[in-house]
Amino acid sequence: GGGGTTTAPTVKLNPASQETTIRQIRLDASQSTDPKGLALTYVWTVIETPSANIIDPTSATPDVQFDSGFGVYTFQVAVTNSAGQTSTAMATVQYLGH
């Protein structure tokens, strides 16, 4: 069977960068797409301190809580299609609360 080209998903964050004074917000990668229309799965991680709590890290739209007070929080989402190809993107949130 000849291989053909497969392409990884396109990650779309809405938004990729934001500021908030609220201790809990929702991240959104639900507009991510796959060029072949394959099913997508999501895994969110906190990639830098300060640490945050991701309430549903396998959701396309997880809620996150800023446990460590104000600062810039960086999250990574890995979007994987059903062929096992993964793309990643970063979302940053500047938490201005106390």
C-alpha positions as a printed Julia matrix, in Angstrom:
98×3 Matrix{Float64}:
   0.0    0.0    0.0
   1.67   3.35  -0.95
   2.11   5.74   1.98
   0.75   9.11   0.91
   1.32  12.14   3.07
  -0.33  12.49   6.39
  -0.33  15.8    8.14
  -0.61  16.63  11.78
  -3.5   18.57  13.31
  -3.62  22.36  13.33
  -3.91  23.71  16.87
  -6.06  26.81  17.26
  -6.11  28.5   20.66
  -8.78  31.07  21.44
  -7.0   33.09  22.66
  -3.35  32.06  22.81
  -2.54  34.86  25.25
  -4.73  36.66  27.74
  -4.87  38.57  31.0
  -7.35  37.94  33.79
  -8.16  39.05  37.3
 -10.31  35.96  37.87
  -8.74  32.98  39.65
 -10.36  30.41  37.35
 -10.73  30.67  33.59
 -11.32  28.35  30.66
  -8.75  27.59  28.0
 -10.05  26.8   24.52
  -8.5   24.66  21.81
 -11.85  23.45  20.48
 -11.34  25.11  17.1
  -8.33  22.91  16.36
  -8.72  20.97  13.13
  -7.29  17.96  11.36
  -6.62  18.23   7.6
  -8.11  14.78   7.03
 -11.0   15.24   9.42
  -9.67  12.69  11.9
 -10.84  12.64  15.49
  -8.75  14.7   17.89
  -7.78  14.18  21.5
  -6.33  16.8   23.83
  -3.86  16.77  26.7
  -3.1   19.98  28.62
  -0.1   20.41  30.88
   1.38  23.27  32.9
   4.85  23.79  31.46
   6.24  26.46  33.75
   5.92  27.48  37.33
   3.95  28.97  38.97
   1.82  25.87  39.17
  -1.83  25.84  38.23
  -4.63  23.33  38.53
  -6.07  21.99  35.25
  -9.5   20.67  36.17
 -10.1   18.51  33.08
  -6.79  18.18  31.23
  -8.18  15.97  28.45
 -10.93  18.42  27.51
 -10.68  20.72  24.51
 -11.85  23.49  26.87
 -10.47  22.84  30.36
 -10.92  25.14  33.32
  -7.7   26.19  35.03
  -7.18  27.63  38.49
  -4.24  29.81  39.43
  -3.06  28.35  42.71
   0.16  30.29  43.17
  -1.07  33.88  43.07
  -0.41  36.46  40.41
   2.04  35.93  37.58
   2.28  34.49  34.1
   1.1   30.91  33.68
   2.05  28.88  30.62
   0.06  25.88  29.44
   0.79  23.47  26.61
  -1.86  21.6   24.71
  -0.97  18.51  22.71
  -3.56  17.73  20.05
  -3.33  14.2   18.66
  -5.32  12.77  15.78
  -6.52   9.19  15.52
  -3.48   8.37  13.33
  -1.24   9.24  16.28
   0.17  12.51  14.95
   0.54  15.31  17.49
   0.85  19.06  17.3
   1.44  21.28  20.31
   0.84  24.93  21.12
   1.34  27.21  24.1
  -1.26  29.31  25.86
  -0.11  31.98  28.29
  -2.27  33.66  30.9
  -1.2   36.61  32.98
  -3.08  36.42  36.26
  -3.4   39.87  37.8
  -5.22  38.86  40.98
  -3.84  38.32  44.45
